[in-house]
Short mmCIF file of C-alpha atoms in Angstrom, two decimals:
data_model
loop_
_atom_site.label_atom_id
_atom_site.label_comp_id
_atom_site.label_asym_id
_atom_site.label_seq_id
_atom_site.Cartn_x
_atom_site.Cartn_y
_atom_site.Cartn_z
CA MET A 1 -76.51 161.61 -33.45
CA MET A 2 -78.09 159.78 -36.34
CA HIS A 3 -81.16 157.64 -35.70
CA GLY A 4 -81.77 154.14 -37.12
CA LYS A 5 -83.62 155.30 -40.22
CA GLN A 6 -80.94 157.85 -41.03
CA VAL A 7 -78.19 155.26 -40.63
CA VAL A 8 -79.88 152.86 -43.04
CA LEU A 9 -80.47 155.51 -45.69
CA ALA A 10 -77.00 156.94 -45.27
CA ALA A 11 -75.45 153.51 -45.74
CA LEU A 12 -77.38 153.02 -48.95
CA LEU A 13 -76.34 156.39 -50.30
CA VAL A 14 -72.69 155.71 -49.41
CA ILE A 15 -72.82 152.69 -51.75
CA VAL A 16 -73.84 154.99 -54.59
CA PHE A 17 -71.51 157.90 -53.98
CA ALA A 18 -68.49 155.74 -53.16
CA GLY A 19 -68.84 154.21 -56.59
CA TYR A 20 -69.23 157.68 -58.08
CA ILE A 21 -66.02 158.95 -56.49
CA THR A 22 -63.96 155.92 -57.54
CA MET A 23 -65.50 155.59 -60.98
CA THR A 24 -62.81 155.13 -63.63
CA ARG A 25 -65.03 154.31 -66.57
CA GLU A 26 -64.71 156.82 -69.39
CA MET A 27 -67.90 158.88 -69.86
CA ASN A 28 -68.70 159.85 -73.42
CA TYR A 29 -71.36 162.55 -73.47
CA LEU A 30 -72.73 162.90 -76.97
CA SER A 31 -75.62 164.79 -78.39
CA THR A 32 -78.91 162.90 -78.19
CA GLU A 33 -79.96 164.18 -81.57
CA GLY A 34 -80.82 161.24 -83.80
CA ALA A 35 -81.40 158.85 -80.90
CA HIS A 36 -84.82 158.04 -82.33
CA SER A 37 -83.53 157.40 -85.83
CA SER A 38 -85.76 155.34 -88.09
CA GLN A 39 -82.85 153.00 -88.70
CA VAL A 40 -83.20 149.93 -86.48
CA SER A 41 -80.04 148.20 -85.32
CA GLN A 42 -80.53 144.50 -84.71
CA PRO A 43 -79.32 142.87 -81.48
CA LYS A 44 -75.65 141.88 -81.61
CA ARG A 45 -76.34 138.48 -80.05
CA ASN A 46 -79.58 136.50 -79.77
CA LEU A 47 -79.38 133.91 -77.03
CA PRO A 48 -81.69 131.32 -75.49
CA VAL A 49 -83.10 131.80 -72.02
CA TRP A 50 -85.13 129.50 -69.83
CA PHE A 51 -87.14 129.27 -66.65
CA ALA A 52 -85.55 128.19 -63.39
CA ALA A 53 -86.40 126.89 -59.95
CA PRO A 54 -85.76 129.11 -56.94
CA THR A 55 -82.59 127.98 -55.21
CA SER A 56 -84.50 127.39 -51.97
CA LEU A 57 -86.77 124.80 -53.62
CA PHE A 58 -83.94 122.27 -53.77
CA THR A 59 -83.54 122.01 -50.01
CA SER A 60 -86.44 119.54 -49.65
CA ALA A 61 -85.31 116.87 -52.11
CA ASN A 62 -84.25 113.64 -50.38
CA SER A 63 -80.71 112.55 -51.23
CA GLU A 64 -81.86 108.95 -50.76
CA CYS A 65 -83.63 107.87 -53.93
CA SER A 66 -85.33 104.48 -53.63
CA SER A 67 -86.66 104.69 -50.06
CA ALA A 68 -88.31 108.04 -50.79
CA LYS A 69 -90.44 106.68 -53.64
CA THR A 70 -93.86 105.31 -52.75
CA GLN A 71 -95.82 106.44 -55.82
CA HIS A 72 -95.13 105.67 -59.47
CA PHE A 73 -96.46 108.93 -60.98
CA ALA A 74 -97.28 112.24 -59.28
CA THR A 75 -100.96 113.04 -58.84
CA VAL A 76 -101.08 116.35 -60.68
CA ILE A 77 -101.20 116.27 -64.48
CA PRO A 78 -101.21 119.09 -67.04
CA ASN A 79 -104.07 119.74 -69.45
CA ILE A 80 -102.99 117.39 -72.23
CA VAL A 81 -106.47 116.65 -73.61
CA PRO A 82 -108.19 119.83 -74.95
CA GLY A 83 -111.09 120.82 -72.73
CA GLN A 84 -110.13 118.40 -69.97
CA ALA A 85 -110.25 119.83 -66.47
CA SER A 86 -106.90 119.82 -64.77
CA THR A 87 -106.47 117.76 -61.62
CA TYR A 88 -104.79 120.45 -59.55
CA VAL A 89 -105.96 119.19 -56.20
CA PHE A 90 -103.40 120.63 -53.79
CA LYS A 91 -104.22 123.86 -52.00
CA ASP A 92 -100.98 124.21 -50.07
CA GLU A 93 -97.40 124.21 -51.28
CA ASP A 94 -96.03 121.61 -48.84
CA SER A 95 -98.41 118.83 -49.88
CA TYR A 96 -98.01 119.69 -53.55
CA TYR A 97 -94.24 119.29 -53.45
CA ALA A 98 -94.39 116.28 -51.12
CA ASP A 99 -96.39 114.49 -53.81
CA TYR A 100 -93.54 115.02 -56.27
CA ARG A 101 -90.91 113.88 -53.80
CA LYS A 102 -92.58 110.51 -53.23
CA SER A 103 -93.07 109.91 -57.01
CA TYR A 104 -90.74 108.35 -59.53
CA PHE A 105 -92.14 110.42 -62.41
CA ALA A 106 -94.47 113.35 -63.00
CA VAL A 107 -96.24 113.95 -66.30
CA THR A 108 -95.54 117.27 -67.99
CA THR A 109 -95.79 118.68 -71.51
CA LYS A 110 -95.93 121.79 -73.67
CA LYS A 111 -98.63 124.24 -72.60
CA SER A 112 -98.69 127.85 -73.84
CA GLY A 113 -95.01 127.36 -74.53
CA TRP A 114 -92.54 124.51 -74.25
CA ASP A 115 -90.89 126.00 -71.20
CA CYS A 116 -93.00 125.65 -68.05
CA PHE A 117 -92.18 126.09 -64.38
CA ARG A 118 -93.66 122.64 -63.77
CA HIS A 119 -90.66 120.92 -65.42
CA TYR A 120 -88.28 122.58 -62.95
CA GLU A 121 -90.52 122.00 -59.93
CA ILE A 122 -90.47 118.27 -60.67
CA LEU A 123 -86.68 118.15 -60.92
CA SER A 124 -86.20 120.26 -57.80
CA GLN A 125 -88.12 117.71 -55.71
CA GLY A 126 -86.13 114.72 -56.90
CA ALA A 127 -88.66 113.30 -59.36
CA ILE A 128 -88.15 112.91 -63.11
CA PRO A 129 -90.36 114.66 -65.67
CA PHE A 130 -92.29 112.29 -67.96
CA PHE A 131 -92.24 114.82 -70.77
CA ILE A 132 -94.82 114.20 -73.51
CA ASP A 133 -93.36 115.10 -76.96
CA ILE A 134 -89.96 115.96 -75.53
CA GLU A 135 -88.34 115.07 -78.86
CA LYS A 136 -90.26 117.93 -80.53
CA ILE A 137 -88.73 120.70 -78.41
CA PRO A 138 -86.77 123.09 -80.71
CA SER A 139 -83.02 122.88 -80.24
CA TYR A 140 -82.59 126.29 -78.60
CA THR A 141 -85.80 126.26 -76.57
CA MET A 142 -85.25 125.10 -72.98
CA TYR A 143 -81.61 125.05 -74.02
CA ALA A 144 -80.25 124.23 -70.57
CA PHE A 145 -82.86 121.57 -69.81
CA PRO A 146 -81.34 118.04 -69.57
CA LYS A 147 -83.49 116.53 -72.33
CA ARG A 148 -81.26 113.56 -73.07
CA LEU A 149 -81.16 112.34 -69.46
CA VAL A 150 -84.94 112.71 -69.15
CA GLN A 151 -85.45 110.68 -72.33
CA GLN A 152 -83.17 107.94 -71.01
CA ALA A 153 -85.25 107.69 -67.84
CA MET A 154 -88.51 107.59 -69.79
CA ARG A 155 -87.20 104.63 -71.81
CA LEU A 156 -86.28 102.46 -68.83
CA PRO A 157 -87.85 98.97 -68.85
CA GLY A 158 -91.24 98.93 -67.17
CA VAL A 159 -91.97 102.63 -67.68
CA PRO A 160 -95.16 103.06 -69.76
CA SER A 161 -94.81 104.53 -73.23
CA GLU A 162 -95.97 108.02 -74.14
CA GLY A 163 -98.85 106.49 -76.09
CA THR A 164 -100.00 104.51 -73.07
CA VAL A 165 -99.84 107.56 -70.83
CA ARG A 166 -101.77 109.65 -73.35
CA ASP A 167 -104.51 106.99 -73.53
CA LEU A 168 -104.79 106.81 -69.75
CA LEU A 169 -105.03 110.56 -69.38
CA ALA A 170 -107.67 110.71 -72.13
CA LYS A 171 -109.77 108.40 -69.95
CA GLY A 172 -109.61 110.93 -67.13
CA VAL A 173 -107.23 109.19 -64.74
CA ASN A 174 -104.92 111.25 -62.55
CA GLY A 175 -101.21 110.69 -62.37
CA SER A 176 -101.27 108.51 -59.29
CA GLN A 177 -103.26 105.91 -61.27
CA ILE A 178 -100.47 105.43 -63.82
CA ASN A 179 -98.22 102.50 -62.97
CA ILE A 180 -94.72 101.27 -63.69
CA ASP A 181 -94.17 97.54 -64.22
CA MET A 182 -91.93 97.07 -61.20
CA ALA A 183 -91.17 93.43 -62.16
CA ILE A 184 -88.88 94.67 -64.95
CA PHE A 185 -88.13 98.22 -63.78
CA ASP A 186 -84.42 98.95 -63.33
CA GLN A 187 -84.55 100.87 -60.09
CA ALA A 188 -80.77 101.15 -59.76
CA GLU A 189 -80.48 102.83 -63.15
CA TYR A 190 -83.46 105.03 -62.36
CA CYS A 191 -81.73 106.26 -59.20
CA ASN A 192 -78.51 106.81 -61.12
CA LEU A 193 -80.33 109.01 -63.66
CA ARG A 194 -82.41 110.73 -60.98
CA ASN A 195 -79.32 111.68 -58.99
CA LYS A 196 -77.59 113.00 -62.12
CA LEU A 197 -80.64 115.09 -62.94
CA LEU A 198 -80.97 116.46 -59.43
CA GLN A 199 -77.30 117.39 -59.26
CA TYR A 200 -77.41 119.00 -62.71
CA ALA A 201 -80.53 120.98 -61.83
CA ARG A 202 -78.94 122.21 -58.60
CA GLU A 203 -75.96 123.48 -60.59
CA LYS A 204 -77.58 124.81 -63.78
CA LEU A 205 -81.33 125.34 -63.33
CA THR A 206 -81.64 127.48 -60.19
CA THR A 207 -82.57 131.16 -60.20
CA ARG A 208 -79.01 131.95 -59.07
CA ALA A 209 -77.61 129.99 -62.02
CA LEU A 210 -79.89 131.98 -64.34
CA GLY A 211 -78.59 135.24 -62.86
CA GLU A 212 -75.02 134.00 -63.30
CA TYR A 213 -75.77 133.13 -66.94
CA VAL A 214 -76.88 136.72 -67.60
CA MET A 215 -73.75 138.02 -65.86
CA GLU A 216 -71.58 135.71 -67.96
CA GLN A 217 -73.07 137.13 -71.15
CA TYR A 218 -72.62 140.68 -69.89
CA ASN A 219 -68.94 140.06 -69.21
CA LEU A 220 -68.45 138.51 -72.65
CA VAL A 221 -69.85 141.67 -74.26
CA ARG A 222 -67.69 143.95 -72.10
CA GLY A 223 -64.57 141.81 -72.40
CA THR A 224 -64.37 141.58 -68.61
CA ASN A 225 -64.23 138.67 -66.21
CA GLY A 226 -66.47 138.33 -63.16
CA THR A 227 -67.58 141.95 -63.07
CA LEU A 228 -70.88 142.56 -61.25
CA PRO A 229 -72.44 145.65 -62.84
CA ASN A 230 -74.88 148.15 -61.44
CA THR A 231 -78.03 147.00 -63.20
CA LEU A 232 -81.40 148.57 -63.93
CA MET A 233 -84.15 146.04 -64.72
CA ILE A 234 -87.28 147.39 -66.37
CA SER A 235 -90.13 144.93 -66.07
CA THR A 236 -93.70 144.45 -64.92
CA CYS A 237 -94.65 144.79 -61.26
CA SER A 238 -96.33 141.39 -61.26
CA ILE A 239 -94.85 137.92 -61.60
CA GLU A 240 -94.75 135.97 -64.77
CA TYR A 241 -92.13 133.31 -64.66
CA GLN A 242 -89.39 134.49 -67.04
CA SER A 243 -88.93 138.01 -65.71
CA GLY A 244 -89.70 136.88 -62.17
CA PHE A 245 -87.05 134.17 -62.08
CA MET A 246 -84.51 136.41 -63.81
CA PHE A 247 -85.18 139.17 -61.27
CA ALA A 248 -84.76 136.70 -58.40
CA GLY A 249 -81.52 135.31 -59.84
CA LEU A 250 -80.07 138.75 -60.46
CA LYS A 251 -81.00 139.81 -56.93
CA GLU A 252 -79.22 136.73 -55.55
CA VAL A 253 -76.09 137.53 -57.55
CA LEU A 254 -76.06 141.35 -57.50
CA GLY A 255 -77.70 142.24 -54.20
CA PRO A 256 -78.02 146.05 -53.87
CA LYS A 257 -76.45 146.54 -57.30
CA LEU A 258 -79.84 145.63 -58.83
CA SER A 259 -82.31 148.48 -59.29
CA TRP A 260 -85.79 148.26 -60.79
CA TYR A 261 -88.46 150.24 -62.61
CA PRO A 262 -91.34 150.87 -62.17
CA CYS A 263 -91.59 148.73 -59.01
CA PRO A 264 -90.03 145.63 -57.44
CA LYS A 265 -91.66 142.22 -57.79
CA ARG A 266 -92.86 142.33 -54.22
CA ILE A 267 -94.35 138.85 -54.02
CA LEU A 268 -90.82 137.42 -54.30
CA TYR A 269 -89.86 138.88 -50.93
CA THR A 270 -90.29 137.38 -47.46
CA SER A 271 -92.50 140.30 -46.41
CA SER A 272 -95.15 138.85 -48.76
CA ARG A 273 -95.08 135.39 -47.17
CA HIS A 274 -98.64 135.69 -45.84
CA THR A 275 -100.04 137.75 -48.70
CA PRO A 276 -102.76 135.74 -50.48
CA GLY A 277 -102.86 135.24 -54.23
CA GLY A 278 -100.21 135.12 -56.90
CA TYR A 279 -100.12 133.24 -60.17
CA GLY A 280 -100.35 129.49 -59.47
CA LEU A 281 -101.17 130.35 -55.84
CA GLY A 282 -97.58 131.57 -55.50
CA PHE A 283 -96.28 128.02 -55.20
CA GLY A 284 -92.51 127.83 -55.44
CA TYR A 285 -91.68 131.51 -55.79
CA LYS A 286 -93.50 133.48 -53.10
CA ALA A 287 -91.18 134.85 -50.38
CA ILE A 288 -87.95 133.41 -51.83
CA LEU A 289 -85.91 136.64 -51.42
CA GLN A 290 -85.01 138.28 -48.14
CA THR A 291 -86.72 141.64 -47.78
CA SER A 292 -84.15 144.47 -47.64
CA ASP A 293 -83.38 145.91 -44.21
CA ILE A 294 -84.52 149.36 -45.30
CA TYR A 295 -88.13 148.12 -45.14
CA ASN A 296 -87.67 147.45 -41.43
CA SER A 297 -86.88 151.12 -40.81
CA TYR A 298 -89.16 152.83 -43.30
CA SER A 299 -92.68 152.43 -44.56
CA GLN A 300 -93.07 150.56 -47.82
CA ARG A 301 -93.65 153.79 -49.72
CA GLU A 302 -90.65 155.52 -48.12
CA ALA A 303 -88.36 152.54 -48.74
CA ASP A 304 -89.48 152.24 -52.36
CA SER A 305 -88.85 155.96 -52.84
CA ALA A 306 -85.37 155.73 -51.28
CA LEU A 307 -84.38 152.80 -53.51
CA MET A 308 -85.75 154.58 -56.56
CA THR A 309 -83.69 157.64 -55.60
CA ILE A 310 -80.57 155.46 -55.53
CA ALA A 311 -81.40 154.14 -59.02
CA GLU A 312 -81.91 157.66 -60.31
CA THR A 313 -78.67 158.85 -58.71
CA ARG A 314 -76.82 156.05 -60.48
CA LEU A 315 -78.39 157.07 -63.78
CA GLN A 316 -77.45 160.72 -63.30
CA ALA A 317 -73.88 159.71 -62.42
CA GLY A 318 -73.58 157.39 -65.43
CA GLN A 319 -73.19 154.39 -63.12
CA ILE A 320 -75.76 152.00 -64.61
CA ASP A 321 -73.61 149.51 -66.53
CA LEU A 322 -76.35 147.09 -67.60
CA VAL A 323 -79.91 147.92 -68.63
CA ILE A 324 -82.32 144.98 -68.92
CA VAL A 325 -85.77 145.40 -70.48
CA THR A 326 -88.24 142.52 -70.37
CA ASN A 327 -91.69 142.00 -71.74
CA GLY A 328 -94.23 140.31 -69.49
CA GLU A 329 -97.66 138.68 -69.33
CA ASN A 330 -97.49 138.14 -73.12
CA ALA A 331 -97.59 141.93 -73.47
CA PHE A 332 -95.45 144.98 -72.66
CA CYS A 333 -93.48 144.64 -75.89
CA LYS A 334 -93.04 148.42 -76.27
CA LEU A 335 -91.35 150.78 -73.85
CA GLU A 336 -94.38 153.05 -73.99
CA ASP A 337 -96.42 150.22 -72.48
CA PHE A 338 -94.68 150.80 -69.17
CA ASP A 339 -95.67 154.43 -68.66
CA LEU A 340 -96.84 156.31 -71.74
CA GLY A 341 -98.96 154.02 -73.90
CA PRO A 342 -102.58 152.88 -74.02
CA ARG A 343 -101.89 150.25 -71.32
CA THR A 344 -101.04 152.87 -68.70
CA GLN A 345 -104.33 152.42 -66.87
CA TYR A 346 -103.82 148.65 -66.82
CA ILE A 347 -100.35 149.02 -65.36
CA GLY A 348 -101.62 151.58 -62.87
CA ASN A 349 -104.36 149.26 -61.68
CA LEU A 350 -101.88 146.40 -61.40
CA ALA A 351 -99.36 148.47 -59.47
CA ASN A 352 -101.99 149.86 -57.15
CA SER A 353 -103.33 146.37 -56.46
CA LEU A 354 -99.84 145.38 -55.33
CA GLY A 355 -99.56 148.28 -52.92
CA TYR A 356 -97.96 150.95 -55.13
CA THR A 357 -99.11 154.42 -56.07
CA TYR A 358 -98.57 154.54 -59.80
CA SER A 359 -99.37 157.45 -62.06
CA ARG A 360 -98.16 158.54 -65.45
CA ARG A 361 -97.93 162.04 -64.04
CA GLY A 362 -96.46 160.97 -60.73
CA SER A 363 -93.71 158.47 -61.50
CA SER A 364 -91.37 158.05 -58.54
CA MET A 365 -88.42 158.30 -60.93
CA SER A 366 -88.36 161.96 -61.91
CA LEU A 367 -86.17 161.32 -64.97
CA VAL A 368 -88.98 159.18 -66.38
CA HIS A 369 -91.63 161.62 -65.21
CA ARG A 370 -89.98 164.46 -67.13
CA ASN A 371 -89.04 162.65 -70.30
CA GLY A 372 -90.82 159.30 -70.55
CA LEU A 373 -89.07 155.96 -70.25
CA ARG A 374 -88.05 155.70 -73.89
CA ASN A 375 -86.55 159.20 -74.01
CA MET A 376 -84.78 158.70 -70.70
CA LEU A 377 -83.18 155.42 -71.83
CA ASN A 378 -82.18 156.80 -75.21
CA ASP A 379 -80.59 159.82 -73.58
CA TYR A 380 -78.71 157.68 -71.07
CA LEU A 381 -77.52 155.06 -73.57
CA THR A 382 -76.43 157.65 -76.11
CA ARG A 383 -74.34 159.46 -73.49
CA ASN A 384 -73.00 156.26 -71.93
CA LYS A 385 -71.76 154.15 -74.78
CA LEU A 386 -70.18 151.51 -72.56
CA ALA A 387 -73.48 150.57 -70.91
CA VAL A 388 -74.70 147.17 -72.09
CA VAL A 389 -78.33 146.72 -73.16
CA ALA A 390 -80.06 143.36 -72.77
CA THR A 391 -83.66 142.67 -73.74
CA VAL A 392 -85.72 139.62 -72.80
CA ASP A 393 -88.57 137.97 -74.71
CA GLY A 394 -90.17 135.68 -72.15
CA SER A 395 -93.58 135.48 -73.83
CA ASP A 396 -95.53 132.32 -74.56
CA ILE A 397 -95.64 131.30 -78.21
CA HIS A 398 -98.93 133.16 -78.76
CA GLY A 399 -97.80 136.32 -76.93
CA CYS A 400 -96.20 139.46 -78.31
CA HIS A 401 -92.57 139.23 -79.35
CA GLY A 402 -89.85 141.72 -80.08
CA THR A 403 -86.39 142.96 -79.23
CA PHE A 404 -87.10 146.63 -78.35
CA ALA A 405 -84.38 147.41 -80.94
CA GLU A 406 -86.64 149.85 -82.79
CA GLU A 407 -86.91 151.97 -79.63
CA LEU A 408 -83.33 151.92 -78.36
CA PRO A 409 -80.02 153.08 -79.84
CA ARG A 410 -78.61 149.55 -79.48
CA VAL A 411 -79.34 146.10 -78.12
CA ASP A 412 -76.25 144.10 -77.22
CA LEU A 413 -77.97 140.94 -75.97
CA HIS A 414 -81.43 139.62 -76.70
CA PHE A 415 -82.65 136.61 -74.72
CA VAL A 416 -85.42 134.47 -76.21
CA ARG A 417 -87.46 131.89 -74.30
CA GLU A 418 -89.60 130.29 -77.06
CA THR A 419 -87.62 129.95 -80.28
CA GLU A 420 -90.25 127.95 -82.18
CA GLY A 421 -90.47 129.45 -85.67
CA HIS A 422 -87.91 132.06 -84.59
CA VAL A 423 -90.79 134.18 -83.37
CA THR A 424 -88.61 137.26 -82.90
CA GLY A 425 -87.37 137.10 -86.46
CA GLN A 426 -83.87 136.47 -85.16
CA ILE A 427 -81.62 133.44 -85.40
CA VAL A 428 -80.82 132.23 -81.90
CA GLU A 429 -77.28 131.05 -81.24
CA ALA A 430 -75.88 128.74 -78.62
CA PRO A 431 -74.16 130.39 -75.65
CA ILE A 432 -70.52 129.63 -75.01
CA THR A 433 -71.45 127.90 -71.75
CA LYS A 434 -71.64 124.15 -72.24
CA TYR A 435 -74.75 122.43 -70.97
CA SER A 436 -75.04 118.67 -70.62
CA GLU A 437 -78.02 117.02 -72.24
#
C-alpha cells in the first residue's frame, strides 16, 4: 500500500508521463552543431509588458464610492523632489492599503522607470492615481494602463493642478495635507471614472490577466487557440516586480504546467506568510499563491527536488512547449549569470538566504549541471523546433537590457517593460489585444 508521500509524488509523475504517452507533437531531432553560431537572430515580435496587481488585492476595494472617501489624497507620496525623504509611514499592509481606500487620489510618478507597482496598488484599492507627468509616458510603456481615464479624473473641477501638487510636495507636506476644492468638485463624475478604472483594472491589470496576455501571445505564435503549454520559466529566485508578477500570473493560469529554474519565487507562496522581509516589506505580493500540496508531505528540499525532477523529465521528453527567460534586479541579462558567470556567488548567496542549497557544481537540474544552462537550452531548442521562446526585459531604465537572442537559436517573443529610447534596440509593436485608455 502506498503512503501519503508516495501518493503525492506518484500523482505528480502521472501528469508528466500521461502527457508523454499521448504526445502527438512532431519531434524534430537535429544536430546541435552550429547552435552557438555568431549570427544573431532578432526576436520575431517585440511587445510591451507591464506590472500588475495580484488578483487577491482587489477583494478589499469598496464597491460604494462616495461614502468610502474621507481623505482627499493618500498619505504616502513618492520621492518626487531629489533628496527628499519619502513619507512611507505604514509598517503593516492593512493600514497602508486602508489609507488608499479612504482617499480620492494618491500621488504617484516615474521613479527608476515609468512603470511602478504603486500605480496598480492605488487602482486596486479603489483610489485614482494622481500621476505626475503622465502625458510624458512613452506610447508603449505601461501600454495597458488606463492613462486617458486617469487624466480625465485629474482634470476634474476642484482637483489641484500638477504644478500646485509639485509645489506642496516641495514644501515637505505629505499627501493627506493636499486638498480638493469640494465646493466645485464633481463627485458624481469622479465616482463614474473611479468605477470605470476599478472595473478595468480588475479585468486587465491583475496578475492573472498578465499571465493570460502571455498565453495569448504564445497561441498567436503557434497558431493555436486557448492552448496551455508546459512552460519552463528561468528567472531569479528573489522578487522584483516584473518577473514576480509574471510568475504569479502564469502560476494562476497554468498551475502544475509551470516549472521553474533555478528555484521558485518562494515569497509569493502562502507558506511564506510569516517570513519577514521582502522588497517593499512584501506589501501586496507576499503569500498570494497557494503553496503546492507536495510541500505538506515532503520537506522543502525534497519537494523542490521532486518538482525539479518533473521539469527535467519534461525536458528529456520534449514536452516543454514554452521557455521564458527573464532578467531581474536590473541584472541577469546573460544566461551565464544564472549559473556559470561571475555572478554565481551572488546568486548562490541569494538562493541560500531564501532557503535553497545552490551550487554551480550541484545544480538540482542535472541537465544544467552537466552542460550549463545556455548549452542545455540550445540543445533543447535546436531539437524541438516547435517550442516557443519568450524573453522578458523587466529592468528599470538604468538597468541592463537585452533580448538573450545572441545566446539562443531563436527568440519568438520579446517583452519589454520600459520602452523609453527603445532601450533594447528593438521597435516595440502594439499587441493585437485592444486596451482601453
